[in-house]
PDB file of C-alpha atoms in Angstrom:
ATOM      1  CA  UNK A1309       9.797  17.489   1.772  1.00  0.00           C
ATOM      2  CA  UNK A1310       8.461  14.559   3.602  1.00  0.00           C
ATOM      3  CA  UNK A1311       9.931  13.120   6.939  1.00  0.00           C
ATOM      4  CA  UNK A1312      10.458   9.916   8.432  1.00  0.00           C
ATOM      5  CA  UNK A1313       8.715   9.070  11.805  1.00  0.00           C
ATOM      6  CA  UNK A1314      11.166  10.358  14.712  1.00  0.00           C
ATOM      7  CA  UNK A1315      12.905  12.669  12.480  1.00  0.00           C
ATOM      8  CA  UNK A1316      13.025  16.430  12.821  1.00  0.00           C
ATOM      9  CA  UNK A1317      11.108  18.741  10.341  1.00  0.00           C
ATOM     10  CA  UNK A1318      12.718  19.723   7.232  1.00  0.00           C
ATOM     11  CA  UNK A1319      13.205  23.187   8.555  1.00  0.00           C
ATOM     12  CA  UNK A1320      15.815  21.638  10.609  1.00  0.00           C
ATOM     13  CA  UNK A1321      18.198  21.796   7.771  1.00  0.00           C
ATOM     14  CA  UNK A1322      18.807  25.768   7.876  1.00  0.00           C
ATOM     15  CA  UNK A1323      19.573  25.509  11.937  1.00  0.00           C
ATOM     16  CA  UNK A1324      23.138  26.377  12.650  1.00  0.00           C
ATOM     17  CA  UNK A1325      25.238  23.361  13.456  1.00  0.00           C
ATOM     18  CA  UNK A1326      25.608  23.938  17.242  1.00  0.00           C
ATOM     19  CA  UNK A1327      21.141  24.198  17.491  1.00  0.00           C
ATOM     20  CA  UNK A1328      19.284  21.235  18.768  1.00  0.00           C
ATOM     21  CA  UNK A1329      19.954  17.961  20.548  1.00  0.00           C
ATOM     22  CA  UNK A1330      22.962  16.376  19.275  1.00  0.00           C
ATOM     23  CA  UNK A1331      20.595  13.520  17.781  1.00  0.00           C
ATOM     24  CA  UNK A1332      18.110  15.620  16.305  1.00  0.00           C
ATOM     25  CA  UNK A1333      18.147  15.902  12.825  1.00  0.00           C
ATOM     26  CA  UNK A1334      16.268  15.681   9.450  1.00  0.00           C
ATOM     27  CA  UNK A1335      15.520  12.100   7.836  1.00  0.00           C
ATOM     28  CA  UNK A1336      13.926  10.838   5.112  1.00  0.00           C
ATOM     29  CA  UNK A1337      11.306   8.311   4.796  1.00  0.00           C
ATOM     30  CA  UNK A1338      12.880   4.976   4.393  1.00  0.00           C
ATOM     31  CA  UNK A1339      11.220   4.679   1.192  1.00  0.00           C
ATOM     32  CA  UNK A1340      12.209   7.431  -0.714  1.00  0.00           C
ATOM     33  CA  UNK A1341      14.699   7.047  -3.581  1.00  0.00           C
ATOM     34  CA  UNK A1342      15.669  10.634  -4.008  1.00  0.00           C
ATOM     35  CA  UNK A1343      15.409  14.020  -2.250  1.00  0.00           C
ATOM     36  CA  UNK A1344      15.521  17.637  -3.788  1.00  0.00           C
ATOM     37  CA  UNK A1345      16.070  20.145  -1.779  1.00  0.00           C
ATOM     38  CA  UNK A1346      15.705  24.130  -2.826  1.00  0.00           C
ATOM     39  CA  UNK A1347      16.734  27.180  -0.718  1.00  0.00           C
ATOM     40  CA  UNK A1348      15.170  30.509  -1.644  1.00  0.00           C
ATOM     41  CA  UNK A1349      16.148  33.711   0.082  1.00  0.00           C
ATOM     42  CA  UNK A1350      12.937  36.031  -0.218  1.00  0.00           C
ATOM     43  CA  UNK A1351      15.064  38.921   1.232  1.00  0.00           C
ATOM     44  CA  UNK A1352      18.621  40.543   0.221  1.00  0.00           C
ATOM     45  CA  UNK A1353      20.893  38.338   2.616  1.00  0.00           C
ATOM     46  CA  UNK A1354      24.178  38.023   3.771  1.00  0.00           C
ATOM     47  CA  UNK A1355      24.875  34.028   4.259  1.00  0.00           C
ATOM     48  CA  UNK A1356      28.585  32.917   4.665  1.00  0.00           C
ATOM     49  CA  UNK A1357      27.486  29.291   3.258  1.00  0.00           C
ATOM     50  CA  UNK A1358      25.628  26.545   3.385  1.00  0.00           C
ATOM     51  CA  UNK A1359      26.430  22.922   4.338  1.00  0.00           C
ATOM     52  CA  UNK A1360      24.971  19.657   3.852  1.00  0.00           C
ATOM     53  CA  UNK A1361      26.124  16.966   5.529  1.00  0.00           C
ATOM     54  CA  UNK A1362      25.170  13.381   4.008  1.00  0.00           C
ATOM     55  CA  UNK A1363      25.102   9.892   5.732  1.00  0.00           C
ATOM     56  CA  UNK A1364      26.989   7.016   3.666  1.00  0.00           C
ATOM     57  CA  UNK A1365      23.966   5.101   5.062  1.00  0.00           C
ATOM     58  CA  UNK A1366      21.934   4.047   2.099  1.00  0.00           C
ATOM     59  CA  UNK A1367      24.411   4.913  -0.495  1.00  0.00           C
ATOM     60  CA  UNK A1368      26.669   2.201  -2.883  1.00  0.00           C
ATOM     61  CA  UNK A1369      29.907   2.822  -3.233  1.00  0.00           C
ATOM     62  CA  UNK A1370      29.367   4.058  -7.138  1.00  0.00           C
ATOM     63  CA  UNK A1371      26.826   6.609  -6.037  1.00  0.00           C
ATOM     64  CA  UNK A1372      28.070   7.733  -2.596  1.00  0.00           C
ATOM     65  CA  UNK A1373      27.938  11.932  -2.545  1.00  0.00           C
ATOM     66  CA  UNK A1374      31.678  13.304  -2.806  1.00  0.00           C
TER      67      UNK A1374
END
């Protein structure tokens, strides 16, 4: 997954909420039009979920994430 200048690595998205400087998180290059993003467990684990929060910043009101 590319990053944007500034922006955390991409590995910053599997950090606990409450990790990190309260401004540090992942971007994506300015120019990108889409982002896919795949999480594979290589071990047995026990996760109690997975969030991802989304910016409105970017997004039209038609395709804004729900």
């Amino acid at each position: 997954v590319e990053t944007a200048d500034g922006s955390a690595p991409a590995l910053s998205l599997l950090l606990p909420l409450d990790a990190g400087a309260a401004g540090s998180y992942w971007r994506a290059p300015s120019d990108s039009t889409n982002v896919e993003l795949a999480i594979v467990l290589g071990t047995l684990s026990i996760v109690s979920g997975i969030i991802l929060l989304v910016s409105s910043c970017g997004y039209s009101t038609f395709d804004i994430p729900i």
